[in-house]
């Protein structure tokens, strides 16, 4: 369970640790996690339906004035689909370029080309182990 994880989940001044998310996914849920910084590779991972991506955005992104976790849930030829746990009704104050389109509070999309312009790091590729194995064997 959660009490046996050997990583601190939240720091008093710095928010939630990305290491905690990594450990939680692997240890508690048995998911495969790969930490990367390449946004184009993360988009390709999503386009192929290999899993989801958890990332942190920082000040200057259309999601936060400081730092904030989001889940990149999927992608198609044009859009990146994002789960935002803050479930905003508007991004107007944070999104001067109007990159974010709200589908419903908590689910938004943005053009992939715009997504490449925002800071998202690190990117955790999260998949079921059998999906990763199938993909490795059948590229």
mmCIF file of C-alpha atoms in Angstrom:
data_model
loop_
_atom_site.group_PDB
_atom_site.id
_atom_site.type_symbol
_atom_site.label_atom_id
_atom_site.label_comp_id
_atom_site.label_asym_id
_atom_site.label_seq_id
_atom_site.Cartn_x
_atom_site.Cartn_y
_atom_site.Cartn_z
ATOM 1 C CA UNK A 1 0.000 0.000 0.000
ATOM 2 C CA UNK A 2 0.836 3.674 0.104
ATOM 3 C CA UNK A 3 2.455 3.531 3.546
ATOM 4 C CA UNK A 4 5.232 1.231 2.343
ATOM 5 C CA UNK A 5 6.415 3.473 -0.515
ATOM 6 C CA UNK A 6 9.945 4.668 0.112
ATOM 7 C CA UNK A 7 9.415 8.138 -1.359
ATOM 8 C CA UNK A 8 7.905 11.297 0.041
ATOM 9 C CA UNK A 9 4.712 12.215 -1.820
ATOM 10 C CA UNK A 10 4.508 15.898 -1.002
ATOM 11 C CA UNK A 11 7.036 18.485 0.032
ATOM 12 C CA UNK A 12 5.894 21.371 2.238
ATOM 13 C CA UNK A 13 7.232 24.113 -0.009
ATOM 14 C CA UNK A 14 7.541 22.391 -3.370
ATOM 15 C CA UNK A 15 4.337 20.455 -4.004
ATOM 16 C CA UNK A 16 4.037 16.836 -5.084
ATOM 17 C CA UNK A 17 7.160 14.905 -6.009
ATOM 18 C CA UNK A 18 7.300 13.487 -9.557
ATOM 19 C CA UNK A 19 9.199 10.527 -8.057
ATOM 20 C CA UNK A 20 6.077 9.728 -6.057
ATOM 21 C CA UNK A 21 3.951 9.472 -9.212
ATOM 22 C CA UNK A 22 6.575 7.207 -10.803
ATOM 23 C CA UNK A 23 6.748 4.947 -7.733
ATOM 24 C CA UNK A 24 2.976 4.886 -7.300
ATOM 25 C CA UNK A 25 2.371 3.802 -10.909
ATOM 26 C CA UNK A 26 5.014 1.060 -10.864
ATOM 27 C CA UNK A 27 4.727 -0.272 -7.311
ATOM 28 C CA UNK A 28 1.037 0.046 -6.521
ATOM 29 C CA UNK A 29 -0.535 -0.333 -9.959
ATOM 30 C CA UNK A 30 2.073 -2.446 -11.783
ATOM 31 C CA UNK A 31 2.306 -0.036 -14.700
ATOM 32 C CA UNK A 32 5.372 0.517 -16.830
ATOM 33 C CA UNK A 33 6.790 4.040 -16.521
ATOM 34 C CA UNK A 34 9.455 5.690 -18.631
ATOM 35 C CA UNK A 35 10.720 9.190 -17.854
ATOM 36 C CA UNK A 36 11.633 11.288 -20.912
ATOM 37 C CA UNK A 37 11.978 14.937 -21.955
ATOM 38 C CA UNK A 38 11.211 14.600 -25.692
ATOM 39 C CA UNK A 39 7.719 16.059 -26.325
ATOM 40 C CA UNK A 40 7.562 14.769 -29.911
ATOM 41 C CA UNK A 41 8.225 11.234 -28.695
ATOM 42 C CA UNK A 42 5.482 11.616 -26.075
ATOM 43 C CA UNK A 43 3.024 12.743 -28.774
ATOM 44 C CA UNK A 44 3.939 9.728 -30.911
ATOM 45 C CA UNK A 45 3.388 7.451 -27.876
ATOM 46 C CA UNK A 46 -0.105 8.953 -27.483
ATOM 47 C CA UNK A 47 -0.953 8.798 -31.199
ATOM 48 C CA UNK A 48 -0.167 5.078 -31.211
ATOM 49 C CA UNK A 49 -2.488 4.553 -28.229
ATOM 50 C CA UNK A 50 0.299 3.093 -26.128
ATOM 51 C CA UNK A 51 -0.844 4.700 -22.858
ATOM 52 C CA UNK A 52 -1.000 8.067 -21.132
ATOM 53 C CA UNK A 53 1.552 10.690 -20.181
ATOM 54 C CA UNK A 54 1.767 12.545 -16.875
ATOM 55 C CA UNK A 55 3.754 15.754 -16.924
ATOM 56 C CA UNK A 56 4.321 18.993 -15.084
ATOM 57 C CA UNK A 57 3.773 22.378 -16.687
ATOM 58 C CA UNK A 58 5.261 25.566 -15.300
ATOM 59 C CA UNK A 59 4.687 29.315 -15.280
ATOM 60 C CA UNK A 60 4.175 30.589 -18.786
ATOM 61 C CA UNK A 61 2.066 27.633 -19.875
ATOM 62 C CA UNK A 62 -1.678 28.034 -20.414
ATOM 63 C CA UNK A 63 -2.302 25.751 -17.407
ATOM 64 C CA UNK A 64 -0.640 27.499 -14.472
ATOM 65 C CA UNK A 65 0.946 30.574 -12.975
ATOM 66 C CA UNK A 66 3.435 28.405 -11.036
ATOM 67 C CA UNK A 67 3.556 24.630 -11.672
ATOM 68 C CA UNK A 68 0.851 22.054 -12.201
ATOM 69 C CA UNK A 69 0.379 18.381 -13.127
ATOM 70 C CA UNK A 70 -1.656 17.435 -16.170
ATOM 71 C CA UNK A 71 -2.318 14.130 -17.920
ATOM 72 C CA UNK A 72 -1.888 13.896 -21.667
ATOM 73 C CA UNK A 73 -4.638 11.405 -22.389
ATOM 74 C CA UNK A 74 -4.457 10.996 -26.152
ATOM 75 C CA UNK A 75 -3.636 12.521 -29.518
ATOM 76 C CA UNK A 76 -4.906 12.379 -33.067
ATOM 77 C CA UNK A 77 -3.579 13.918 -36.281
ATOM 78 C CA UNK A 78 -4.309 17.467 -35.085
ATOM 79 C CA UNK A 79 -4.988 17.611 -31.356
ATOM 80 C CA UNK A 80 -3.527 16.677 -27.998
ATOM 81 C CA UNK A 81 -6.222 15.779 -25.430
ATOM 82 C CA UNK A 82 -5.445 16.773 -21.849
ATOM 83 C CA UNK A 83 -7.003 15.954 -18.477
ATOM 84 C CA UNK A 84 -6.649 18.943 -16.145
ATOM 85 C CA UNK A 85 -7.610 18.135 -12.537
ATOM 86 C CA UNK A 86 -8.350 21.806 -11.818
ATOM 87 C CA UNK A 87 -11.405 21.570 -14.109
ATOM 88 C CA UNK A 88 -11.334 25.235 -15.098
ATOM 89 C CA UNK A 89 -14.245 26.943 -16.812
ATOM 90 C CA UNK A 90 -11.818 29.291 -18.571
ATOM 91 C CA UNK A 91 -8.126 29.572 -19.385
ATOM 92 C CA UNK A 92 -8.425 33.166 -20.560
ATOM 93 C CA UNK A 93 -6.098 34.637 -17.913
ATOM 94 C CA UNK A 94 -3.317 32.074 -18.467
ATOM 95 C CA UNK A 95 -3.729 31.493 -22.217
ATOM 96 C CA UNK A 96 -3.193 34.734 -24.180
ATOM 97 C CA UNK A 97 -2.688 32.761 -27.424
ATOM 98 C CA UNK A 98 -6.007 30.911 -26.950
ATOM 99 C CA UNK A 99 -4.328 27.549 -27.424
ATOM 100 C CA UNK A 100 -6.580 25.626 -25.004
ATOM 101 C CA UNK A 101 -10.073 24.614 -26.067
ATOM 102 C CA UNK A 102 -12.341 23.322 -23.302
ATOM 103 C CA UNK A 103 -14.324 20.243 -24.286
ATOM 104 C CA UNK A 104 -15.786 20.009 -20.782
ATOM 105 C CA UNK A 105 -14.225 21.227 -17.513
ATOM 106 C CA UNK A 106 -11.373 18.824 -16.835
ATOM 107 C CA UNK A 107 -10.970 17.745 -20.478
ATOM 108 C CA UNK A 108 -9.350 20.128 -22.940
ATOM 109 C CA UNK A 109 -7.568 19.922 -26.242
ATOM 110 C CA UNK A 110 -4.926 21.945 -28.004
ATOM 111 C CA UNK A 111 -3.239 21.689 -31.368
ATOM 112 C CA UNK A 112 -0.176 19.468 -31.200
ATOM 113 C CA UNK A 113 1.897 22.215 -32.822
ATOM 114 C CA UNK A 114 0.959 24.580 -29.954
ATOM 115 C CA UNK A 115 1.615 21.917 -27.325
ATOM 116 C CA UNK A 116 5.218 21.665 -28.514
ATOM 117 C CA UNK A 117 5.662 25.324 -27.513
ATOM 118 C CA UNK A 118 4.801 24.929 -23.826
ATOM 119 C CA UNK A 119 7.095 23.682 -21.103
ATOM 120 C CA UNK A 120 6.197 20.137 -20.081
ATOM 121 C CA UNK A 121 8.921 18.314 -18.203
ATOM 122 C CA UNK A 122 9.574 15.643 -17.294
ATOM 123 C CA UNK A 123 7.172 13.488 -19.263
ATOM 124 C CA UNK A 124 6.235 10.114 -17.777
ATOM 125 C CA UNK A 125 5.067 7.604 -20.380
ATOM 126 C CA UNK A 126 2.687 5.277 -18.530
ATOM 127 C CA UNK A 127 1.513 2.010 -20.041
ATOM 128 C CA UNK A 128 0.442 -1.499 -19.160
ATOM 129 C CA UNK A 129 3.417 -3.875 -19.357
ATOM 130 C CA UNK A 130 1.711 -6.052 -22.009
ATOM 131 C CA UNK A 131 1.163 -2.970 -24.238
ATOM 132 C CA UNK A 132 4.828 -2.041 -24.032
ATOM 133 C CA UNK A 133 5.876 -5.629 -24.840
ATOM 134 C CA UNK A 134 3.504 -5.854 -27.826
ATOM 135 C CA UNK A 135 4.780 -2.521 -29.150
ATOM 136 C CA UNK A 136 8.415 -3.561 -28.753
ATOM 137 C CA UNK A 137 7.802 -6.817 -30.612
ATOM 138 C CA UNK A 138 5.644 -5.220 -33.349
ATOM 139 C CA UNK A 139 6.941 -1.685 -33.972
#
